[in-house]
mmCIF file of C-alpha atoms and ligand atoms in Angstrom:
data_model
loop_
_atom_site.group_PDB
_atom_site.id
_atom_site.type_symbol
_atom_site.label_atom_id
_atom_site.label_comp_id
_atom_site.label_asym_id
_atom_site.label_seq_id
_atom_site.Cartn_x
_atom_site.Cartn_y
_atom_site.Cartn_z
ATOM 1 C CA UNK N 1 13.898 -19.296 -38.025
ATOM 2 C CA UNK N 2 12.875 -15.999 -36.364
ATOM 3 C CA UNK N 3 15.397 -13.837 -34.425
ATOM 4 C CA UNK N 4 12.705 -12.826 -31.612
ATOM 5 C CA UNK N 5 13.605 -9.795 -29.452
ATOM 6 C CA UNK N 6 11.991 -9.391 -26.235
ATOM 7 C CA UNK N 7 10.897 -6.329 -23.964
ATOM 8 C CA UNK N 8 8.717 -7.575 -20.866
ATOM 9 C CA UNK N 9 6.301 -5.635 -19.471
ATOM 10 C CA UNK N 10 7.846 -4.423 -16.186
ATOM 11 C CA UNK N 11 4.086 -3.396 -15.172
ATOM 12 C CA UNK N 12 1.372 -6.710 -15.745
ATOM 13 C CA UNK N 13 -1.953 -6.167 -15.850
ATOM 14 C CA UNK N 14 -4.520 -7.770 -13.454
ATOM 15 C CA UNK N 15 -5.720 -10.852 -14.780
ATOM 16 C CA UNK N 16 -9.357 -11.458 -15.296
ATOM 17 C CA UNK N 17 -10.818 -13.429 -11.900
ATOM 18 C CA UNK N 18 -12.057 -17.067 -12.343
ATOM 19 C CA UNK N 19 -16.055 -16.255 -12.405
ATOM 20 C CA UNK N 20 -15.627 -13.349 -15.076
ATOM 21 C CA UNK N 21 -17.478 -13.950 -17.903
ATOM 22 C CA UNK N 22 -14.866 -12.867 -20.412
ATOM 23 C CA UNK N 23 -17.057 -11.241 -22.389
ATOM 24 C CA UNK N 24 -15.349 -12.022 -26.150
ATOM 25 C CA UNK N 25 -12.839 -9.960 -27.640
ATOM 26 C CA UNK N 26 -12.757 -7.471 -24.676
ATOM 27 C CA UNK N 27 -9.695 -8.409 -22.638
ATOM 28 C CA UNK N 28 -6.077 -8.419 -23.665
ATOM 29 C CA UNK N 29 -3.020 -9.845 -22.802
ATOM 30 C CA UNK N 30 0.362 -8.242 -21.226
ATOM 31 C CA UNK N 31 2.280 -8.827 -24.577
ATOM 32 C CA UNK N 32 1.866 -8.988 -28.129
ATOM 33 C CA UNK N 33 3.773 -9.932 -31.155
ATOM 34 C CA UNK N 34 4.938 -7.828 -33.835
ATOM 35 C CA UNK N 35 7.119 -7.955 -37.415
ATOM 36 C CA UNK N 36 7.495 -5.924 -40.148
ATOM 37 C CA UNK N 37 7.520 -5.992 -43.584
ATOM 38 C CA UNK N 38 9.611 -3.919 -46.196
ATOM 39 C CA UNK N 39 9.836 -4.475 -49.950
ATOM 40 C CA UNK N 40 13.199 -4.987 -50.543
ATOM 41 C CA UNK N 41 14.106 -6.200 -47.219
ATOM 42 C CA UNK N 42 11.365 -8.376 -46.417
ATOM 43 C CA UNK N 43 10.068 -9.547 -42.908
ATOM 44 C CA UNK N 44 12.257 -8.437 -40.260
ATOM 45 C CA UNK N 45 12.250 -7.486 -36.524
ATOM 46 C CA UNK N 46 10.261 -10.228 -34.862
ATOM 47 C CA UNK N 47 9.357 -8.562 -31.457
ATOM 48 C CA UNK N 48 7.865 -9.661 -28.798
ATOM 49 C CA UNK N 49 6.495 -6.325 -26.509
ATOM 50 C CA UNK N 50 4.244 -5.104 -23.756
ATOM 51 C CA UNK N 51 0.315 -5.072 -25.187
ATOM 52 C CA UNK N 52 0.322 -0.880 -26.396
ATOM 53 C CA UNK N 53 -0.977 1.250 -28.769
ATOM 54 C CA UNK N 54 0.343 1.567 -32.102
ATOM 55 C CA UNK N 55 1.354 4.468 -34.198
ATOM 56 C CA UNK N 56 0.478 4.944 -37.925
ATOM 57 C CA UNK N 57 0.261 7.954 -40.560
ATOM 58 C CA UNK N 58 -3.017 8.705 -41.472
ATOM 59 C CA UNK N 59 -2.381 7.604 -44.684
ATOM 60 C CA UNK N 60 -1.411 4.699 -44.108
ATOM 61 C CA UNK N 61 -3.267 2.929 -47.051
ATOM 62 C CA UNK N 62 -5.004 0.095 -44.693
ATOM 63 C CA UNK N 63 -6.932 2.991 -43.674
ATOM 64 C CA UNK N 64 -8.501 3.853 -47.137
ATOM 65 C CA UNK N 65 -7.996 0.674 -49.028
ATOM 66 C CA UNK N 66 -8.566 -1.849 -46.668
ATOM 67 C CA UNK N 67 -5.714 -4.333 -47.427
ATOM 68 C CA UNK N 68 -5.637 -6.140 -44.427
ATOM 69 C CA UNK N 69 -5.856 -9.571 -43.063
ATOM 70 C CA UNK N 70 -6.548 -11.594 -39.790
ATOM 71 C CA UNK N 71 -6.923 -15.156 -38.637
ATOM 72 C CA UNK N 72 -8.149 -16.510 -35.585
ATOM 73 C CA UNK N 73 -7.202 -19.542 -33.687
ATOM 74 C CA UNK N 74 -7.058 -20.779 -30.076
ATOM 75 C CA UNK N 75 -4.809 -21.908 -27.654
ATOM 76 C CA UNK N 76 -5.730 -24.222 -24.702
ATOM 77 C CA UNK N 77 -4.268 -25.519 -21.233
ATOM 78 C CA UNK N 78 -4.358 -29.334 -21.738
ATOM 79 C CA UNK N 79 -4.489 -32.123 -18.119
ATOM 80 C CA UNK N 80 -0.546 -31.936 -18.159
ATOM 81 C CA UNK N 81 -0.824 -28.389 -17.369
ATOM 82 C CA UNK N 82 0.752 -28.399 -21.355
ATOM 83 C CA UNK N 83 -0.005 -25.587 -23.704
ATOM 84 C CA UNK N 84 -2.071 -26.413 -26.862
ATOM 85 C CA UNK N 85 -3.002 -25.084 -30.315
ATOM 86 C CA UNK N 86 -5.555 -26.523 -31.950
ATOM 87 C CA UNK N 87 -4.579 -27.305 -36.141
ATOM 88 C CA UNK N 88 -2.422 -24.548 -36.363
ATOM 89 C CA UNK N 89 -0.942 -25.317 -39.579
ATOM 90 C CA UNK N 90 -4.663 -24.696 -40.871
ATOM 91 C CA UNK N 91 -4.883 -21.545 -40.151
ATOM 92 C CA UNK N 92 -1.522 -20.243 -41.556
ATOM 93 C CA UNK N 93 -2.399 -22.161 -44.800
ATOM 94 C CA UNK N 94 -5.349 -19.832 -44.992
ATOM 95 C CA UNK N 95 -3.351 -16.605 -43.753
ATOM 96 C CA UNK N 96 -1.109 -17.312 -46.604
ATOM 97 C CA UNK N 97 -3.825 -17.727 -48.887
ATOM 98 C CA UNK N 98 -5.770 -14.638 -47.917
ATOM 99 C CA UNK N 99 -2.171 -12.642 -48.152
ATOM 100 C CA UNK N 100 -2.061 -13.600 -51.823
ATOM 101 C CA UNK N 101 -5.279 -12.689 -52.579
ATOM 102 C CA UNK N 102 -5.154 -9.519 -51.206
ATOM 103 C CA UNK N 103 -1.099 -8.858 -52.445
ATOM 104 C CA UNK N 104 0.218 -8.932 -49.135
ATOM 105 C CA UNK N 105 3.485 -10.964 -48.672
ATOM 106 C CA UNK N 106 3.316 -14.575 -47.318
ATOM 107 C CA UNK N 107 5.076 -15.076 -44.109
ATOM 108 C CA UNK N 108 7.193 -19.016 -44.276
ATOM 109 C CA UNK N 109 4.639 -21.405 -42.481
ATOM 110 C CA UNK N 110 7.422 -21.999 -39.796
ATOM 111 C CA UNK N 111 7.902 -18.671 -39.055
ATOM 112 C CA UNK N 112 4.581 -17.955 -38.537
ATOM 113 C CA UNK N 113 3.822 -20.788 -36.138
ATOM 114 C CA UNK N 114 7.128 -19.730 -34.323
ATOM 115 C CA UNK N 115 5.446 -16.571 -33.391
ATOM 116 C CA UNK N 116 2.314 -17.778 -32.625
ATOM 117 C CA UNK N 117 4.132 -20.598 -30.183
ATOM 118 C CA UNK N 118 5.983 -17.625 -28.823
ATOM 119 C CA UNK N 119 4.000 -15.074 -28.193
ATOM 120 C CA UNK N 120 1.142 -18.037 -26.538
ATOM 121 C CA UNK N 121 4.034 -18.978 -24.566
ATOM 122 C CA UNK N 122 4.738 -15.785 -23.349
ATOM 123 C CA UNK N 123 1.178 -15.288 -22.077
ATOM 124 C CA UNK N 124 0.841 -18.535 -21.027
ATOM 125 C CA UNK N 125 -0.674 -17.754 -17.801
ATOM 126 C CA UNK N 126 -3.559 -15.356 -19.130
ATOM 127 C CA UNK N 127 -5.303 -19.233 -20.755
ATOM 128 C CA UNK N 128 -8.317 -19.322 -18.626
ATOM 129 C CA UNK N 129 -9.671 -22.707 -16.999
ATOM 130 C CA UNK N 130 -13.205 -22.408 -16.322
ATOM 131 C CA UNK N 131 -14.966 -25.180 -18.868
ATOM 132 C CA UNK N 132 -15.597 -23.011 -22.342
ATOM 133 C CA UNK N 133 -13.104 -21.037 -22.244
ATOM 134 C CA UNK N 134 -9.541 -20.233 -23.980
ATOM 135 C CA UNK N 135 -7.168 -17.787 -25.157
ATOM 136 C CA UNK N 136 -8.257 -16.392 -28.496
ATOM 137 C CA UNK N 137 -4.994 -15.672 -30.643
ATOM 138 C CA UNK N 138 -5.602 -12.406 -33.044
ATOM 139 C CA UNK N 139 -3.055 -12.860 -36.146
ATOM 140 C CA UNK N 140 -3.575 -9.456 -38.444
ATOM 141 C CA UNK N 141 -1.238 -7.718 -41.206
ATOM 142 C CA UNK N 142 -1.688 -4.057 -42.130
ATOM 143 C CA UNK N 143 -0.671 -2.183 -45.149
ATOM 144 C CA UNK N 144 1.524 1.108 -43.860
ATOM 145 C CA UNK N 145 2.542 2.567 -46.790
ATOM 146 C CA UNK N 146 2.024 6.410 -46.175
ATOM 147 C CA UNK N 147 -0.033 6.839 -49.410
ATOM 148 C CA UNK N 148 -3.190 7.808 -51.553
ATOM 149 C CA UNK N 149 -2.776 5.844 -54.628
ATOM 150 C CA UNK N 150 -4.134 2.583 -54.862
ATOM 151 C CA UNK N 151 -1.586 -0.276 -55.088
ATOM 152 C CA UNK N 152 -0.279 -2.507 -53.115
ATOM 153 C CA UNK N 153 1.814 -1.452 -50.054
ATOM 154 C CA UNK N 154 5.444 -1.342 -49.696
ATOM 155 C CA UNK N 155 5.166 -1.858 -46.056
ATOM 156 C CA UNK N 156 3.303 -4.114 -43.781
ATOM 157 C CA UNK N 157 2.860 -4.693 -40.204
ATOM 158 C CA UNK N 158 2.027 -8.361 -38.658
ATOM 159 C CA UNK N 159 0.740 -7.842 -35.019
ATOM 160 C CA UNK N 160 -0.429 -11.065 -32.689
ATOM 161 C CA UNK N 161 -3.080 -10.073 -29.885
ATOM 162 C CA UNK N 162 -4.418 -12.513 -27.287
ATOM 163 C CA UNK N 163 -7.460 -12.648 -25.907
ATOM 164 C CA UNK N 164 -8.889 -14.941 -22.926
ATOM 165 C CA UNK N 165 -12.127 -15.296 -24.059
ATOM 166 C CA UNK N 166 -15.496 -16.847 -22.880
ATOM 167 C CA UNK N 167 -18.476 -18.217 -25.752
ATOM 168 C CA UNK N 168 -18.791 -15.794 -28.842
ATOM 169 C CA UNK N 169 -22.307 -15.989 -28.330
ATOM 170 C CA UNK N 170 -23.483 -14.539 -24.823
ATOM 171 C CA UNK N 171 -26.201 -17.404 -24.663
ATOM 172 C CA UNK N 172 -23.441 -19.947 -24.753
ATOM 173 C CA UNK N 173 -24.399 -23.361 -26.239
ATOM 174 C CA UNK N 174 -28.002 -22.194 -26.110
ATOM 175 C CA UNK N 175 -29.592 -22.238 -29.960
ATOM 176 C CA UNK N 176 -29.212 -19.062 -31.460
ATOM 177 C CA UNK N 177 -31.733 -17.490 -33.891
ATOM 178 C CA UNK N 178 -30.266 -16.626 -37.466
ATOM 179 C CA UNK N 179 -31.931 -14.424 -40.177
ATOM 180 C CA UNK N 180 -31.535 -15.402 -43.736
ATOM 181 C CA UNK N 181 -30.699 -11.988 -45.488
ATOM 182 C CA UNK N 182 -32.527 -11.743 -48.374
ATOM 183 C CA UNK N 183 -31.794 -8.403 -49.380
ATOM 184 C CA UNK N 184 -28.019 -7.436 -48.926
ATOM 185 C CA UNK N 185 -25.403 -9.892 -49.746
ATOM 186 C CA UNK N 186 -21.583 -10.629 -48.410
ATOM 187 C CA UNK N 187 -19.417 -11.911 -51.190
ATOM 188 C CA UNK N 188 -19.596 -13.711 -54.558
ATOM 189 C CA UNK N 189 -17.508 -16.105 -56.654
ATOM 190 C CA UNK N 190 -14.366 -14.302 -57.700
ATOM 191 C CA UNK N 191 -13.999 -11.536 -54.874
ATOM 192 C CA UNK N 192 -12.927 -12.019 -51.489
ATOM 193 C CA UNK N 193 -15.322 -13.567 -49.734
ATOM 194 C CA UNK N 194 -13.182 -16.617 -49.356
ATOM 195 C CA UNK N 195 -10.603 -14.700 -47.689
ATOM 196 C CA UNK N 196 -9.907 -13.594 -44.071
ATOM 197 C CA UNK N 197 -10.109 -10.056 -44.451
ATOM 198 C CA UNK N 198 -11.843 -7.107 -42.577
ATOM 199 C CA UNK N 199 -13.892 -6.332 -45.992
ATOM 200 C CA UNK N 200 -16.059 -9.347 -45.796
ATOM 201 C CA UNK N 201 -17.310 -8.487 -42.147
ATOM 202 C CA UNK N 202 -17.677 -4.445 -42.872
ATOM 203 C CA UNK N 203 -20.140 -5.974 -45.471
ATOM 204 C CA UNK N 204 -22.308 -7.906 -42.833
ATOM 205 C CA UNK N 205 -22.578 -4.926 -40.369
ATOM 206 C CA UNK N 206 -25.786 -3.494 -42.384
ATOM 207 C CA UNK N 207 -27.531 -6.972 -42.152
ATOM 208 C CA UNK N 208 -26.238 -7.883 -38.892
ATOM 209 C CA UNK N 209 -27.878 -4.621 -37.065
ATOM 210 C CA UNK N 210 -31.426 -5.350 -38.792
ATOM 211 C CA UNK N 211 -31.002 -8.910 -37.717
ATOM 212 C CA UNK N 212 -30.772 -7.475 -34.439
ATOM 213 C CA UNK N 213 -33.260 -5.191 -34.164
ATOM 214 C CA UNK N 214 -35.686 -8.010 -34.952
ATOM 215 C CA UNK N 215 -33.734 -10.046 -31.877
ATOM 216 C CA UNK N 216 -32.180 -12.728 -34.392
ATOM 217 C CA UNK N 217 -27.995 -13.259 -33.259
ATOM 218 C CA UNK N 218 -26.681 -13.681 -36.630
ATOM 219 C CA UNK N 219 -27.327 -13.454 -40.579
ATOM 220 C CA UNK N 220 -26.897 -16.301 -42.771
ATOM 221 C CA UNK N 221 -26.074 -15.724 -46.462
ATOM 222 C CA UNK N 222 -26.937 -16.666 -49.742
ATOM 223 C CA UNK N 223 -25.236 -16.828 -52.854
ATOM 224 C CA UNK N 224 -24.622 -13.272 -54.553
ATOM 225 C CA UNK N 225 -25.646 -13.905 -57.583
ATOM 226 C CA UNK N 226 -29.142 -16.543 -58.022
ATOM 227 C CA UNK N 227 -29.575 -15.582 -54.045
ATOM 228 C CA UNK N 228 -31.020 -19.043 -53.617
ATOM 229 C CA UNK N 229 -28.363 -21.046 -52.529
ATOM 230 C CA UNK N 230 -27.033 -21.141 -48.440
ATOM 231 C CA UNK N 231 -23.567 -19.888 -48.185
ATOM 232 C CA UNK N 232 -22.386 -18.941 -44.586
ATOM 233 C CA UNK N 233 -22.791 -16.933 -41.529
ATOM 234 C CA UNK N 234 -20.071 -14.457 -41.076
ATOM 235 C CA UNK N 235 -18.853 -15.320 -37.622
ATOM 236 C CA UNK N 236 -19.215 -19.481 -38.845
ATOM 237 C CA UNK N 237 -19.992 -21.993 -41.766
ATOM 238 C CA UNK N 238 -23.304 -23.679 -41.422
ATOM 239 C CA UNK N 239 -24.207 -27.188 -41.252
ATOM 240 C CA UNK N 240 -28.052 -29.003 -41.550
ATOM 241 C CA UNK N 241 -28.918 -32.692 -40.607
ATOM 242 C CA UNK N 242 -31.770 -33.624 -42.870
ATOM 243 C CA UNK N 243 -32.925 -37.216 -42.988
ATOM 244 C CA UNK N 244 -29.605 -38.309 -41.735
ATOM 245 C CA UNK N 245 -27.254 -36.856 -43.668
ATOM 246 C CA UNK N 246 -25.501 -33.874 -42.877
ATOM 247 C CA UNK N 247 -24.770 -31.116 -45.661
ATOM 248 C CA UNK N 248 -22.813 -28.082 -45.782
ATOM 249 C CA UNK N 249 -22.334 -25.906 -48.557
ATOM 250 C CA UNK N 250 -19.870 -26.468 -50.607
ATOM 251 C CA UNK N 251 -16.828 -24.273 -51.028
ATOM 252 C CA UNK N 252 -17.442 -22.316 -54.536
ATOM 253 C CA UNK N 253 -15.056 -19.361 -53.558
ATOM 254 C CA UNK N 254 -17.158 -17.235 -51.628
ATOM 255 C CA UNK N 255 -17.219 -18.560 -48.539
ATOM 256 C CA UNK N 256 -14.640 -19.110 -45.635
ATOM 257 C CA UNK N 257 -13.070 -22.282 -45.907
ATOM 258 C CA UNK N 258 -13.468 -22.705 -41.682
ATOM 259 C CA UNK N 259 -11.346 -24.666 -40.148
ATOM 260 C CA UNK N 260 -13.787 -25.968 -37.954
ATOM 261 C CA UNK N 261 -15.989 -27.182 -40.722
ATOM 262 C CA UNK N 262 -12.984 -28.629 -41.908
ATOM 263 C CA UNK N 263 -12.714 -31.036 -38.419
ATOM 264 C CA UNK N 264 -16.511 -31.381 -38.254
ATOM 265 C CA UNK N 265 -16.578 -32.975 -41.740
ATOM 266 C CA UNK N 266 -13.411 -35.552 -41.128
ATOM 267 C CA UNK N 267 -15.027 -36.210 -37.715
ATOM 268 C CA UNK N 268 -18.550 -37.226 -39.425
ATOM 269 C CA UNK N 269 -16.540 -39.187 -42.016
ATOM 270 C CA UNK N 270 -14.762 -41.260 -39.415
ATOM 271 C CA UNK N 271 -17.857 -42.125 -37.454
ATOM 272 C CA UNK N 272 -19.922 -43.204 -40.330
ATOM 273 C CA UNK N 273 -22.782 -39.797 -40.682
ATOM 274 C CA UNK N 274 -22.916 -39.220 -44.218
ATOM 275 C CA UNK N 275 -22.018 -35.916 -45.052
ATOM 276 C CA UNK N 276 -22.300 -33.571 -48.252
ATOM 277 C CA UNK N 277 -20.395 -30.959 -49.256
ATOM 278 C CA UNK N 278 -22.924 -29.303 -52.107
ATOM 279 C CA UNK N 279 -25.112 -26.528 -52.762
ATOM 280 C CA UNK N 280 -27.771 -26.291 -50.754
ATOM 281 C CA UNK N 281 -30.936 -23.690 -51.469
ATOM 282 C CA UNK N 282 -32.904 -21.874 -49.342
ATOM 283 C CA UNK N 283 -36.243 -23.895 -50.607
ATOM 284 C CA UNK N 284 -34.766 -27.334 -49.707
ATOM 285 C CA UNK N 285 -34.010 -26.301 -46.086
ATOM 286 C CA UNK N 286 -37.451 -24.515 -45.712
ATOM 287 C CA UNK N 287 -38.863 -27.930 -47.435
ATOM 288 C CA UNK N 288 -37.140 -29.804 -45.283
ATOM 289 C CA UNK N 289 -38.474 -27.988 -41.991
ATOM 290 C CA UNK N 290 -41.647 -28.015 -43.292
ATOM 291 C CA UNK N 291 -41.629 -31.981 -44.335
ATOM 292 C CA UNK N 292 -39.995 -32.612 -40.628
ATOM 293 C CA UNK N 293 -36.909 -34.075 -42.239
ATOM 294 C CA UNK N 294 -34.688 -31.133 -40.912
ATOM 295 C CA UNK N 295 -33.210 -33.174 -37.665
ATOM 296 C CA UNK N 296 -30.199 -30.440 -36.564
ATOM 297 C CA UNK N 297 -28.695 -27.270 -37.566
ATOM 298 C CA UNK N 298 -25.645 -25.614 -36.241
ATOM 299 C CA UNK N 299 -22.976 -23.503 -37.387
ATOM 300 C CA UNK N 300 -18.680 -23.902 -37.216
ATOM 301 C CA UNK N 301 -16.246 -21.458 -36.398
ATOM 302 C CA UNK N 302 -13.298 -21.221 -33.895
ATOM 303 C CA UNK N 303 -14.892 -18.514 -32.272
ATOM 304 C CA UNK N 304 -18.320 -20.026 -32.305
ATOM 305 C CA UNK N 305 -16.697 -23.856 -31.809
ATOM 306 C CA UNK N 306 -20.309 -25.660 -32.771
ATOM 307 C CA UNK N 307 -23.018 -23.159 -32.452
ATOM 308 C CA UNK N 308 -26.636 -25.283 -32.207
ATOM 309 C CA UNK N 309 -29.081 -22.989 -34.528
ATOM 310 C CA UNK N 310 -32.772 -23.461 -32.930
ATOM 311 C CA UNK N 311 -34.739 -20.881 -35.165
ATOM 312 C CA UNK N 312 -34.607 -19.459 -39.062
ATOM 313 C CA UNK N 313 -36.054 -17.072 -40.312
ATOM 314 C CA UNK N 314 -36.401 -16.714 -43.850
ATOM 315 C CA UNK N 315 -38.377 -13.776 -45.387
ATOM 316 C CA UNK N 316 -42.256 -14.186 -43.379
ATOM 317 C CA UNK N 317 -41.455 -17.236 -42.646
ATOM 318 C CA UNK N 318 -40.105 -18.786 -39.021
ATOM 319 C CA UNK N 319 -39.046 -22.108 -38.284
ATOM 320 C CA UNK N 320 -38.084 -23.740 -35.210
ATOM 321 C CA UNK N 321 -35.768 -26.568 -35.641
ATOM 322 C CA UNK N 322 -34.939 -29.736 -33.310
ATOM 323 C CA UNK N 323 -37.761 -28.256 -30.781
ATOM 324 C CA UNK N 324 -35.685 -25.140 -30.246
ATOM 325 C CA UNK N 325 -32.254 -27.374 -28.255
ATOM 326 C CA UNK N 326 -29.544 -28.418 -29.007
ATOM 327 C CA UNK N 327 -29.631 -32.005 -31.216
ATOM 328 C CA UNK N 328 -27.700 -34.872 -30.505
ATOM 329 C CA UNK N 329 -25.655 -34.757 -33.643
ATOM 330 C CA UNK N 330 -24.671 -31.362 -32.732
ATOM 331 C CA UNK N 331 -23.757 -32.082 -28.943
ATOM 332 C CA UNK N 332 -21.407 -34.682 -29.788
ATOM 333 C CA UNK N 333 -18.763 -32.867 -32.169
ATOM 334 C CA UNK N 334 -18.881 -29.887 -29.325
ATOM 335 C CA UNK N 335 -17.836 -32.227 -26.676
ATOM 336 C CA UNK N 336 -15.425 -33.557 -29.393
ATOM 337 C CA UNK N 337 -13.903 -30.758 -31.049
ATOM 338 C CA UNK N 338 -13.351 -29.136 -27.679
ATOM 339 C CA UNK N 339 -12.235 -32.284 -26.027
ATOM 340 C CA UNK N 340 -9.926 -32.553 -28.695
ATOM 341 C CA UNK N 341 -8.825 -28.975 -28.014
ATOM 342 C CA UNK N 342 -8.797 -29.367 -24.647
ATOM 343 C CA UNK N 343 -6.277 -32.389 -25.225
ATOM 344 C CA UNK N 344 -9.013 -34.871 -23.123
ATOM 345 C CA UNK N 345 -9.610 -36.779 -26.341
ATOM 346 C CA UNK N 346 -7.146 -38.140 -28.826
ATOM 347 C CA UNK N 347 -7.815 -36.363 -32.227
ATOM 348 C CA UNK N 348 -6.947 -37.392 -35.728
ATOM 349 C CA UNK N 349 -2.832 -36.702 -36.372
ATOM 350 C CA UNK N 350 -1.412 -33.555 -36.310
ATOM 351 C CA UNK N 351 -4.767 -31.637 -34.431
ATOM 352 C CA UNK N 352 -3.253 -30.840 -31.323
ATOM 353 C CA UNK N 353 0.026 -28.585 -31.335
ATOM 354 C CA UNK N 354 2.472 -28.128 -27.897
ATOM 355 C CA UNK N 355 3.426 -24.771 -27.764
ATOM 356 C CA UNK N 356 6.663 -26.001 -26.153
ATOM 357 C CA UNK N 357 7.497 -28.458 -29.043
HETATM 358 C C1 LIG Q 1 -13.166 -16.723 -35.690
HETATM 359 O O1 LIG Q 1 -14.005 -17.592 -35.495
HETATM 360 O O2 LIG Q 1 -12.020 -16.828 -35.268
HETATM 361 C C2 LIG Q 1 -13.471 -15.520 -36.419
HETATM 362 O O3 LIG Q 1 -12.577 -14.911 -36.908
HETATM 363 C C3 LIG Q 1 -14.834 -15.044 -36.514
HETATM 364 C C4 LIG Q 1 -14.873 -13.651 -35.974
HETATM 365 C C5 LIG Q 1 -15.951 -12.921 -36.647
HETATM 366 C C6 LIG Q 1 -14.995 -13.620 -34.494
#
């Protein structure tokens, strides 16, 4: 159990109004969360302080090395006014599975989801209302260590932001287009790419701002070694419908095991869609929009909730799927996974978390 301090902010900021389109990522809270981290001593001075800069050497080794970590979750304001996370204990599985990866020290599940509770409580009244929106919750751990050499650090820092946040994408549930990058890849089996670390996303930015340029939203992967078979998008794990069935690739260690996909494959289990966790190749999903059999696409992510996918492109070629909208498929596990989140639907045990419990 933490010992959280607290300073208040004796000067809050003006809150976002109700029409603003809370652009993501661009709006932050009156408070924020920090601990740190000491070899020897271990995690200490849980804080909970006004939202502020932070001061670091310059060589502090996240700076050169990179070891650093973040998560991403959300919290929402459920009909009893009540404060909700959505699968929590999901997300600090995979914190704690990215710190060991990356030899940063694992924070005790409880603590973590005390701080998270806390420091959501604390902001409480930043949770927007308007329909597709909630407060995005920033988890991150830096390496301070003032040093050059290339170990791991002595000294960490775990920070919480919060974020009220509109739709990642700025078309909302409209389809977005998605390149399939056939020249620069993100991970393979046996690095990171698994992990929730900045690394992985400094890798896409190269891709991303061609993808761009040629007016396509996002960049979908494929495997780093064949390059053949589909692994992810970046900002959310991908999902087809063909002839029925829906199939995601499977998780061979170089892709982000979402949390989201996680909840859209036990929802398609428990109503009855056959669903397939396997590789999947490029050629079968061009065959498949080719042969008509490719019903729905869409990708997973808590950012991106269910993101409907209306166009690929895949080296010349350009495929429209489901007509360019949303499919049905697709429409129903948004309306569920946020009506779960949203605590308007009952969700499978354990998916909705009080803040106050
Ligand atoms: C999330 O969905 O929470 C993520 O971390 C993706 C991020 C690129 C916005």
């Amino acid at each position: 159990m933490l010992d959280i301090k607290y300073e208040l902010t004796t000067s809050p900021k003006q809150k976002p109004a109700a029409d603003d389109p809370l652009v993501f990522g661009t709006i932050f809270t009156d408070h924020m969360f920090m601990m740190n981290y000491e070899t020897g001593k271990g995690w200490h001075d849980a804080r909970i302080v006004p939202y502020q800069p932070i001061v670091l050497e310059p060589s502090a080794m996240v700076f050169h090395y990179g070891q650093e970590m973040f998560e991403g979750l959300k919290a929402y304001r459920g009909p009893k006014e009540e404060v909700l996370l959505f699968r929590p204990d999901k997300n600090i599985e995979r914190a704690n599975n990215t710190n060991r990866r990356l030899c940063i020290p694992e924070i005790p599940e409880e603590d973590f989801l005390q701080a998270l509770k806390a420091i959501v409580k604390t902001d409480a009244d930043w949770i927007p209302e308007k329909p597709g929106t909630s407060l995005y919750i920033r988890p991150f751990i830096i390496a301070t260590d003032p040093f050059l050499g290339v170990r791991p650090s002595d000294r960490y820092l775990f920070i919480i932001i919060l974020s009220p946040v509109g739709p990642y994408y700025a078309s909302g549930l409209k389809p977005v287009k998605i390149w399939i990058e056939d020249e620069y890849v993100r991970a393979i089996r046996g690095g990171i790419g698994e992990a929730k670390t900045g690394g992985n996303y400094v890798a896409s930015l190269k891709s991303q701002v061609k993808a761009h340029d040629e007016g396509y939203s996002q960049v979908l992967w494929l495997d780093g070694v064949e390059r053949k078979y589909i692994e992810e998008v970046g900002a959310m794990n991908i999902f087809f419908k063909i002839n029925g069935t829906v199939v995601t690739p499977m998780l061979t260690g170089s892709i982000l095991p979402g949390v989201t996909r996680n909840s859209v494959i036990q929802l398609c289990k428990e109503w009855g869609v056959p669903v397939e966790e396997r590789r999947i190749s490029v050629d079968e999903v061009y065959e498949a929009a080719m042969n008509g059999t490719l019903e729905e696409c869409f990708g997973s992510g808590t950012a991106a909730v269910i993101s409907p996918v209306g166009e690929l492109r895949f080296e010349e070629h350009r495929f429209e799927i489901n007509g360019g909208k949303i499919g049905e498929l697709s429409q129903k596990l948004y309306d569920t996974v946020t009506g779960i989140q949203l605590g308007k639907i009952q969700g499978p045990e354990g998916w909705s978390v009080r803040v106050d419990e």
